[in-house]
Coordinates of C-alpha atoms and ligand atoms in Angstrom, one line a residue:
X4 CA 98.1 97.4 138.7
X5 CA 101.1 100.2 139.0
X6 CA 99.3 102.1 135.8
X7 CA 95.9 101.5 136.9
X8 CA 97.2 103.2 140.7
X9 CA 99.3 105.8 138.4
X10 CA 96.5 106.7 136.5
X11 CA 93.6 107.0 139.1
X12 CA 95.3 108.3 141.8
X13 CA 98.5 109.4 140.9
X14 CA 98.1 111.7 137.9
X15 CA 94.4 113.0 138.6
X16 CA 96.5 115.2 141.0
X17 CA 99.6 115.9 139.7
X18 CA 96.8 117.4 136.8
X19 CA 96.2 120.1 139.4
X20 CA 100.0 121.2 139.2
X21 CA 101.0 123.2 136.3
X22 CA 102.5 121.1 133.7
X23 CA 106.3 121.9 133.9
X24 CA 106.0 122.0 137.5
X25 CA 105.2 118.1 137.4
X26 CA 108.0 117.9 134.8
X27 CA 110.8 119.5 137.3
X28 CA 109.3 117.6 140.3
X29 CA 109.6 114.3 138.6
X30 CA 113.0 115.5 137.0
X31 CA 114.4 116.1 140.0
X32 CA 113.3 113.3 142.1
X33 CA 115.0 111.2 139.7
X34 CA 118.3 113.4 139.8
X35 CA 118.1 112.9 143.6
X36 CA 117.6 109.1 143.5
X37 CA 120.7 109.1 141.6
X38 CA 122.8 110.4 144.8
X39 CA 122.1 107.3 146.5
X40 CA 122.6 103.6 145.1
X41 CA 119.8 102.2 147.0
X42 CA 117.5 104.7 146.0
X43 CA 117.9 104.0 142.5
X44 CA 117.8 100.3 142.8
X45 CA 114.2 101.1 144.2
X46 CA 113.2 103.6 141.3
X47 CA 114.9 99.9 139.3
X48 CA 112.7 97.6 141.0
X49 CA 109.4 99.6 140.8
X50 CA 109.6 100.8 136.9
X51 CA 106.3 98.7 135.8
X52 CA 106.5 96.5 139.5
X53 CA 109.2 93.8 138.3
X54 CA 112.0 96.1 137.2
X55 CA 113.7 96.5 134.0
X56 CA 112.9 94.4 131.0
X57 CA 116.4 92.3 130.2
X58 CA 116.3 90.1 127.1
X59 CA 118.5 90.0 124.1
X60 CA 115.7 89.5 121.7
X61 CA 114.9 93.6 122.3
X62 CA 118.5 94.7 121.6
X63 CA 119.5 97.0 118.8
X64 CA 121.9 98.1 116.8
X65 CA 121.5 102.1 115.8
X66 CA 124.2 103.5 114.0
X67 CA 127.2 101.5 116.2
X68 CA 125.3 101.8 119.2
X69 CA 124.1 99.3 121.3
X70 CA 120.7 99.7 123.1
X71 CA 119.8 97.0 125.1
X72 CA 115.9 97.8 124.1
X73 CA 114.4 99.7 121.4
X74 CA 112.5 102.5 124.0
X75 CA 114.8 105.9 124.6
X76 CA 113.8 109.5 126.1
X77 CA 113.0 111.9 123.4
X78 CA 114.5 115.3 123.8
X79 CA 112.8 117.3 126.0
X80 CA 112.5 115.6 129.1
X81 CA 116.1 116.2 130.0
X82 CA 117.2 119.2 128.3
X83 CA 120.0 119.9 131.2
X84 CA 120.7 116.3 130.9
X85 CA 120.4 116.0 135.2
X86 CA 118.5 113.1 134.9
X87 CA 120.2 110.5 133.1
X88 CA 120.8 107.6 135.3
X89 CA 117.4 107.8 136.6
X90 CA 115.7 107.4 133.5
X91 CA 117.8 104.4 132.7
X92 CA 116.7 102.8 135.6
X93 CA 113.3 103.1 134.6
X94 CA 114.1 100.9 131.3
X95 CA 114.7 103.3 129.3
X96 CA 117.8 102.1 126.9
X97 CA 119.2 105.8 126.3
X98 CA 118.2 109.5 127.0
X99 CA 118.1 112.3 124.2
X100 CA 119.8 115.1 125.7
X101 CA 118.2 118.6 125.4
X102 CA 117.9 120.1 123.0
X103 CA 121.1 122.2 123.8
X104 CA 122.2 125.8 123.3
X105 CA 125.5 127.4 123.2
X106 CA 124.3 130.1 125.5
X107 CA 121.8 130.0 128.4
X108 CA 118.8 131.2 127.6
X109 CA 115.2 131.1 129.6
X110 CA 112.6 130.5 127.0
X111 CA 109.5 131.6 127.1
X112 CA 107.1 133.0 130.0
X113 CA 105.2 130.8 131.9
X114 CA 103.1 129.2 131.4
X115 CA 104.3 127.4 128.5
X116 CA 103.5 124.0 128.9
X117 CA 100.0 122.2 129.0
X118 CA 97.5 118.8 128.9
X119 CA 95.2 119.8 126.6
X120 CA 93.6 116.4 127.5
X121 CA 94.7 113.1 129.3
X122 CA 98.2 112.0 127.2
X123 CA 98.0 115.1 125.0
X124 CA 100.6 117.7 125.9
X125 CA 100.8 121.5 124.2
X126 CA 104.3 123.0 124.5
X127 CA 106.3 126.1 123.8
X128 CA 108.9 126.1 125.7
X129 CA 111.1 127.9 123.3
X130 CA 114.5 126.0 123.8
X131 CA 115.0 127.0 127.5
X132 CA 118.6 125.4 127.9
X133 CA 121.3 126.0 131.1
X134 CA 123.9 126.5 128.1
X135 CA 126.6 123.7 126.6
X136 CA 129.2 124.4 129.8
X137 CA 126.5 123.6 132.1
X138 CA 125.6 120.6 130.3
X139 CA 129.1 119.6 130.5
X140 CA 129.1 120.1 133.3
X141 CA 126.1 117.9 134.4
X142 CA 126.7 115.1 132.2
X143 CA 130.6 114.6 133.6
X144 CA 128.3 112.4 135.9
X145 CA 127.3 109.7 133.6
X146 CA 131.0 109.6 132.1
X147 CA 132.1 106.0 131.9
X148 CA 128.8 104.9 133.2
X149 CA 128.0 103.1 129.4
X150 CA 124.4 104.4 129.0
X151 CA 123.8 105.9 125.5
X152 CA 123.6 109.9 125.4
X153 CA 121.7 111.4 122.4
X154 CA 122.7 115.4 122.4
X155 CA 120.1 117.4 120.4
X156 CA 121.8 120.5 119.3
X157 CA 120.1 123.4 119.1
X158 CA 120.6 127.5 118.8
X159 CA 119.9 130.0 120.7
X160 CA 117.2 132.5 119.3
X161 CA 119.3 135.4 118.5
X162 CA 121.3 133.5 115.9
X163 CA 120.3 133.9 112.3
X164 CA 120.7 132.0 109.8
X165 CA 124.2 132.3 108.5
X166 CA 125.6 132.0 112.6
X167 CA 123.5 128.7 112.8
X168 CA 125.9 126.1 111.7
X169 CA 128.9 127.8 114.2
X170 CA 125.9 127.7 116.6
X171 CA 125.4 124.3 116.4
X172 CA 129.1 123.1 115.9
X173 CA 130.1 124.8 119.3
X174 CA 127.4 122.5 121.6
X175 CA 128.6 119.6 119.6
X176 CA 132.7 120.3 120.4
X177 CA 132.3 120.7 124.1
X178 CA 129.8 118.0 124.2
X179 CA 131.5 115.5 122.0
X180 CA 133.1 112.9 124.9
X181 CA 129.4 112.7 126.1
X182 CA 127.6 112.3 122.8
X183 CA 126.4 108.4 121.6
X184 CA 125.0 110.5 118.6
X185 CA 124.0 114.3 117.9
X186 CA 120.7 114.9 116.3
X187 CA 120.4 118.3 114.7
X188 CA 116.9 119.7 116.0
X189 CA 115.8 121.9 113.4
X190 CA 112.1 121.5 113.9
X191 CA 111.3 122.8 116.8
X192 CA 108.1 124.9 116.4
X193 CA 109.1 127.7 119.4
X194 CA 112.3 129.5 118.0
X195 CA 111.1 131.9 114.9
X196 CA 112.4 130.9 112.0
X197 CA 114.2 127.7 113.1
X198 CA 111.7 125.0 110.9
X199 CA 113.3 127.0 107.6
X200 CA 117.1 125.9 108.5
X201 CA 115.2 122.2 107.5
X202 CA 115.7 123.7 103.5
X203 CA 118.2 122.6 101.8
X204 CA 120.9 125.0 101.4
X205 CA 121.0 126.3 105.7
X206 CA 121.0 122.3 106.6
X207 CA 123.5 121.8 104.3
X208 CA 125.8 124.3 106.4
X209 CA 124.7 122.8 109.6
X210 CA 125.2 119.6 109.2
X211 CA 129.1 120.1 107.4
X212 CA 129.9 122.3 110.0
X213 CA 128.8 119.5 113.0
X214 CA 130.3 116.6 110.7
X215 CA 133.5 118.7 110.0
X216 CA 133.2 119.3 113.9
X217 CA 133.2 115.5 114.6
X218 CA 136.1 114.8 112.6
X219 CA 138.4 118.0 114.0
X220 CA 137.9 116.2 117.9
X221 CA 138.4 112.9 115.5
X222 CA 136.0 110.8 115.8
X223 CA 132.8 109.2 113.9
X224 CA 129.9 110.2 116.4
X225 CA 127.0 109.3 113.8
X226 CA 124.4 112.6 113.2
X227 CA 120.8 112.5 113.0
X228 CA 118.1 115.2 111.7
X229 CA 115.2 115.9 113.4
X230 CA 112.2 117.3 111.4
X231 CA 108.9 118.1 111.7
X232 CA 105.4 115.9 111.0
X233 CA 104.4 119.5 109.3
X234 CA 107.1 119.2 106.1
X235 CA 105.4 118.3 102.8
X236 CA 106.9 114.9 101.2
X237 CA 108.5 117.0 99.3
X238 CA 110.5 119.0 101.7
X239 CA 111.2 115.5 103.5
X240 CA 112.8 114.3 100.4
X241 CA 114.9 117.7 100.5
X242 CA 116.3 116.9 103.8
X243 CA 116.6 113.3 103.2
X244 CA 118.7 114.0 99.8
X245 CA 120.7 116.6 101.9
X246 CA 121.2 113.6 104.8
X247 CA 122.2 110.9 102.4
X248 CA 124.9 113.7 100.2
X249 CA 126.3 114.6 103.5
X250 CA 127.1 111.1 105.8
X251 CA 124.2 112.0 108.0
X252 CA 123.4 108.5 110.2
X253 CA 119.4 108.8 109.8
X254 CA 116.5 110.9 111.2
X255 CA 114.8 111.5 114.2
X256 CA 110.9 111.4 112.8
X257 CA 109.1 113.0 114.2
X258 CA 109.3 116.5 116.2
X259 CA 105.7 118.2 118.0
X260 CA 103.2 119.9 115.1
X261 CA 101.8 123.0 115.2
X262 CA 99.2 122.1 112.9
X263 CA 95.8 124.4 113.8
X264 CA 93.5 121.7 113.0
X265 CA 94.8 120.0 115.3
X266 CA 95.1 121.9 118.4
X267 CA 92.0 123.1 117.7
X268 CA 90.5 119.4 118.9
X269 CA 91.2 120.9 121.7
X270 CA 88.9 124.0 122.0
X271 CA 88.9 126.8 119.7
X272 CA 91.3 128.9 121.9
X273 CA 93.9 126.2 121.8
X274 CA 93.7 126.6 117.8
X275 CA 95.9 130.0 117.5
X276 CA 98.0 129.0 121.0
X277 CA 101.5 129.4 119.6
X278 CA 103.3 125.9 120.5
X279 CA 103.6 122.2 119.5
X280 CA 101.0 119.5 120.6
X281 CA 102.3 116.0 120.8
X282 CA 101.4 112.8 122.3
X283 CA 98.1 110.7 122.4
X284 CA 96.5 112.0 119.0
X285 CA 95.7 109.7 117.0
X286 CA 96.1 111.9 113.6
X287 CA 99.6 113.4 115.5
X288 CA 100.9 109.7 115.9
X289 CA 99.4 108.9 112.3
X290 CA 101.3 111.9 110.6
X291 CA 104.6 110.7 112.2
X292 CA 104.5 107.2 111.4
X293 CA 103.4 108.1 108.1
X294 CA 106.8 110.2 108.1
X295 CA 108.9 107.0 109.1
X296 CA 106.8 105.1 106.7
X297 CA 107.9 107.3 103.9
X298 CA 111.8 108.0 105.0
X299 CA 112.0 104.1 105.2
X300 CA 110.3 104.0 101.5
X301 CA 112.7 106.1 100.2
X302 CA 115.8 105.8 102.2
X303 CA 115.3 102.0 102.7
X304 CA 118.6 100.7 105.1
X305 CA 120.6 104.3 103.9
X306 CA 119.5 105.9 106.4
X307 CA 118.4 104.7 110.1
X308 CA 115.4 105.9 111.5
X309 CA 114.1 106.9 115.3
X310 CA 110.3 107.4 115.5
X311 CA 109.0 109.6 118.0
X312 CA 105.1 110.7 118.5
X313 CA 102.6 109.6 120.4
X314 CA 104.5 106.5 121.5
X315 CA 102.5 105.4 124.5
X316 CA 102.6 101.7 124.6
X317 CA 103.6 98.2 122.8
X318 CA 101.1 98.7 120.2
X319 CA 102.1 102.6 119.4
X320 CA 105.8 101.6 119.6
X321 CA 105.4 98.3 116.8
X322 CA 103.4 100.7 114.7
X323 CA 106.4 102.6 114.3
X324 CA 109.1 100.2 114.6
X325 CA 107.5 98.0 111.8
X326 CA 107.0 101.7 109.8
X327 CA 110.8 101.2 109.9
X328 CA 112.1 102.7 112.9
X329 CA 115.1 101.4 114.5
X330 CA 114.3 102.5 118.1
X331 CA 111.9 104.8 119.1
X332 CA 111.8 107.5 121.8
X333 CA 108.8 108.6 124.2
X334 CA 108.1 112.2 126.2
X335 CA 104.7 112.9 126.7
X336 CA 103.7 109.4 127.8
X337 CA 106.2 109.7 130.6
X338 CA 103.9 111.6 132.0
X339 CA 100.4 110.8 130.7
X340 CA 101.5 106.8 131.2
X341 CA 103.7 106.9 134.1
X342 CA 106.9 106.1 135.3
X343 CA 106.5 102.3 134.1
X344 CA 106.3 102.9 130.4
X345 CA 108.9 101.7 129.3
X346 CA 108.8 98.2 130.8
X347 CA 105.3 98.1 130.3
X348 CA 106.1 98.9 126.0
X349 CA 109.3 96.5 126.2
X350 CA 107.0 93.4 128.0
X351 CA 104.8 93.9 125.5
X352 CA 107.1 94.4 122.7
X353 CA 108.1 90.8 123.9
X354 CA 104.6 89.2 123.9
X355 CA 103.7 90.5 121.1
X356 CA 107.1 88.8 119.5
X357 CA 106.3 85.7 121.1
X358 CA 103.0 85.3 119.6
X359 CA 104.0 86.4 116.1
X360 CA 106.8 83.6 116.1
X361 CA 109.5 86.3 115.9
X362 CA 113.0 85.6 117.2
X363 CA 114.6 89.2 116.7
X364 CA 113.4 93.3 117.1
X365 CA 115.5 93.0 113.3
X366 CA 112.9 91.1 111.7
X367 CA 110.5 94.1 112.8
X368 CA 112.3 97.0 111.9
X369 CA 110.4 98.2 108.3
X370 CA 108.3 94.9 108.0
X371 CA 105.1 96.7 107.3
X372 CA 106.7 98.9 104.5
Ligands
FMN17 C1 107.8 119.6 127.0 C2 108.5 119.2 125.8 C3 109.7 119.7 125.4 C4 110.3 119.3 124.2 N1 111.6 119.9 123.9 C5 112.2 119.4 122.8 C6 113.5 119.9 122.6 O1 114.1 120.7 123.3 N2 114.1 119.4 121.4 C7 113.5 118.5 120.6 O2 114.1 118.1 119.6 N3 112.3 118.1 120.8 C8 111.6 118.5 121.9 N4 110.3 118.1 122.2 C9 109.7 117.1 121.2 C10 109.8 115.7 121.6 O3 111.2 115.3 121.7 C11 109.1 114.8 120.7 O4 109.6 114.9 119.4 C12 107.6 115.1 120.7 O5 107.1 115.5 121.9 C13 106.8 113.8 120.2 O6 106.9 112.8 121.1 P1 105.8 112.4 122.2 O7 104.5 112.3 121.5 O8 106.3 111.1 122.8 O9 105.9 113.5 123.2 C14 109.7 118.4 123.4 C15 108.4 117.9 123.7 C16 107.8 118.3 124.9 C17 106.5 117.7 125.2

């Protein structure tokens, strides 16, 4: 009933805003529910009409942390990380932070964000980030509050190659007392040149400079990699080998494509758009699971995976989880499924448990591989 109202009345206008206008507006009428105590406890009880999905069977396990379900925020949503509380309250188990830069920096011009169709999202944002003290800044207001803060670490554009570990490093220090896990977004298809730091040698320098980072403010924050659905297997097995030589936790599978072919679905103009579609494609969510299907393959329980693309509901979400990811994170379908999508994937992450006879989200994780 709340999706069905969502999605014929709600969304068919927020389609006539622009795209990252809805995204603010949303973003910050969570931020300002999170002012007031009852306000959030009504954002709580109307995620998916009945609240937030409770049950022990969803908990997990990722790296040392404990989600209470397997659904987080990808990065994206809440780059400036103002939004936190809000999004938990709509059953999300943990938010993705960012990605973050040391520096502010504005991205690109407007208009940079689209719906190419209902659920399918074009963006190219180009890492538009407040800056790490900012972020700080914002995120002093979740401190002790327990809910589990992913920091994607990014760069700013300016910073080449050899400055891109040092880059990275310095979000990761001043964001370290906030950070459940870091994942190192290196696939991002907006910043020139940033996809060819996923090669061997510049992620090697990245991720010992963030590790050697995490052990200077002495602690054990696990690391993840993010890469792109583009990377041949090979180049996957690169990063993967690079991961497993250097401590890394796992990988975040997968970032948006910029695949032509695909885009051009769209409409031919959309074909040569510069940016990265993701969300309710079938062949985008197929390339992604196939890249958690193939990490698990080869990594097996070496390396812990999050799967992320085109996650939309309970079915979308199993497909990946019993690829072999751990938890997986949704963006997009925050806004092409509403505010309930979490609770609605979590209840039927649980149905779909109950019929199958299984006791524990453990027994899912990588069944299918
Ligand atoms: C508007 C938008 C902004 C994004 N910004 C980031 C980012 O800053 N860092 C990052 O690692 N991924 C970013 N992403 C990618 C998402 O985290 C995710 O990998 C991708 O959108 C696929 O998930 P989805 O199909 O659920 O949207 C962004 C995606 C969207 C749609």
């Amino acid at each position: 009933m709340q999706r069905y109202v969502y999605k014929r009345l709600i969304s068919p206008t927020m389609d006539r805003l622009d795209s990252e206008t809805w995204h603010e507006r949303a973003r910050r009428a969570l931020h300002r529910a999170e002012a007031s105590g009852s306000a959030l406890a009504v954002v709580e009880r109307c995620a998916g009409f009945g609240g937030k999905v409770r049950d022990d069977r969803l908990t997990v396990t990722l790296s040392g942390i404990e989600l209470e379900n397997p659904v987080m925020v990808g990065a994206g949503w809440d780059k400036a990380g103002t939004a936190v509380r809000g999004l938990y309250s709509l059953g999300f188990s943990g938010v993705e932070v960012g990605s973050v830069l040391e520096h502010p920096q504005p991205g690109n011009p407007r208009p940079r964000q689209f719906m190419l169709a209902p659920g399918v999202a074009l963006n190219r944002l180009g890492f538009n980030s407040p800056g790490v003290a900012q972020v700080a800044h914002n995120l002093e207001a979740y401190a002790g509050s327990g809910i589990p803060i992913g920091i994607s670490l990014g760069k700013n554009r300016d910073v080449g190659p050899r400055d891109a570990p040092d880059a990275h490093a310095a979000v990761a220090r001043l964001l370290y007392h906030h950070a459940a896990y870091f994942a190192v977004n290196v696939s991002s298809p907006n910043t020139p040149g940033l996809r060819q730091l996923q090669d061997r040698g510049p992620l090697t320098d990245i991720v010992q400079e963030v590790s050697a980072t995490v052990r200077e403010m002495g602690g054990r924050t696990p690391i993840f990699v993010k890469i792109a659905p583009d990377l041949s297997l090979g180049a996957v097995d690169d990063v993967l080998q690079v991961a497993l030589d250097n401590g890394v936790a796992g990988i975040v599978a997968t970032n948006t494509t910029d695949n032509p072919e695909l885009k051009g679905r769209y409409g031919e103009y959309w074909r040569t758009q510069a940016g990265g579609l993701s969300g309710d494609d079938a062949e985008y969510r197929r390339m992604s699971t196939a890249m958690v299907a193939h990490i698990r393959r080869e990594a097996g329980d070496h390396l812990e995976i999050i799967g992320v693309g085109g996650v939309k509901d309970a079915r979308t979400a199993l497909e990946k989880l019993l690829a072999g990811a751990k938890a997986v994170q949704v963006v997009t379908a925050i806004r092409g499924e509403g505010p309930g999508v979490a609770v609605h994937i979590n209840r039927g992450i649980l149905r779909w448990m109950e019929k199958e006879g299984v006791g524990t989200l453990r027994e899912v994780v990588g069944a299918a591989v």
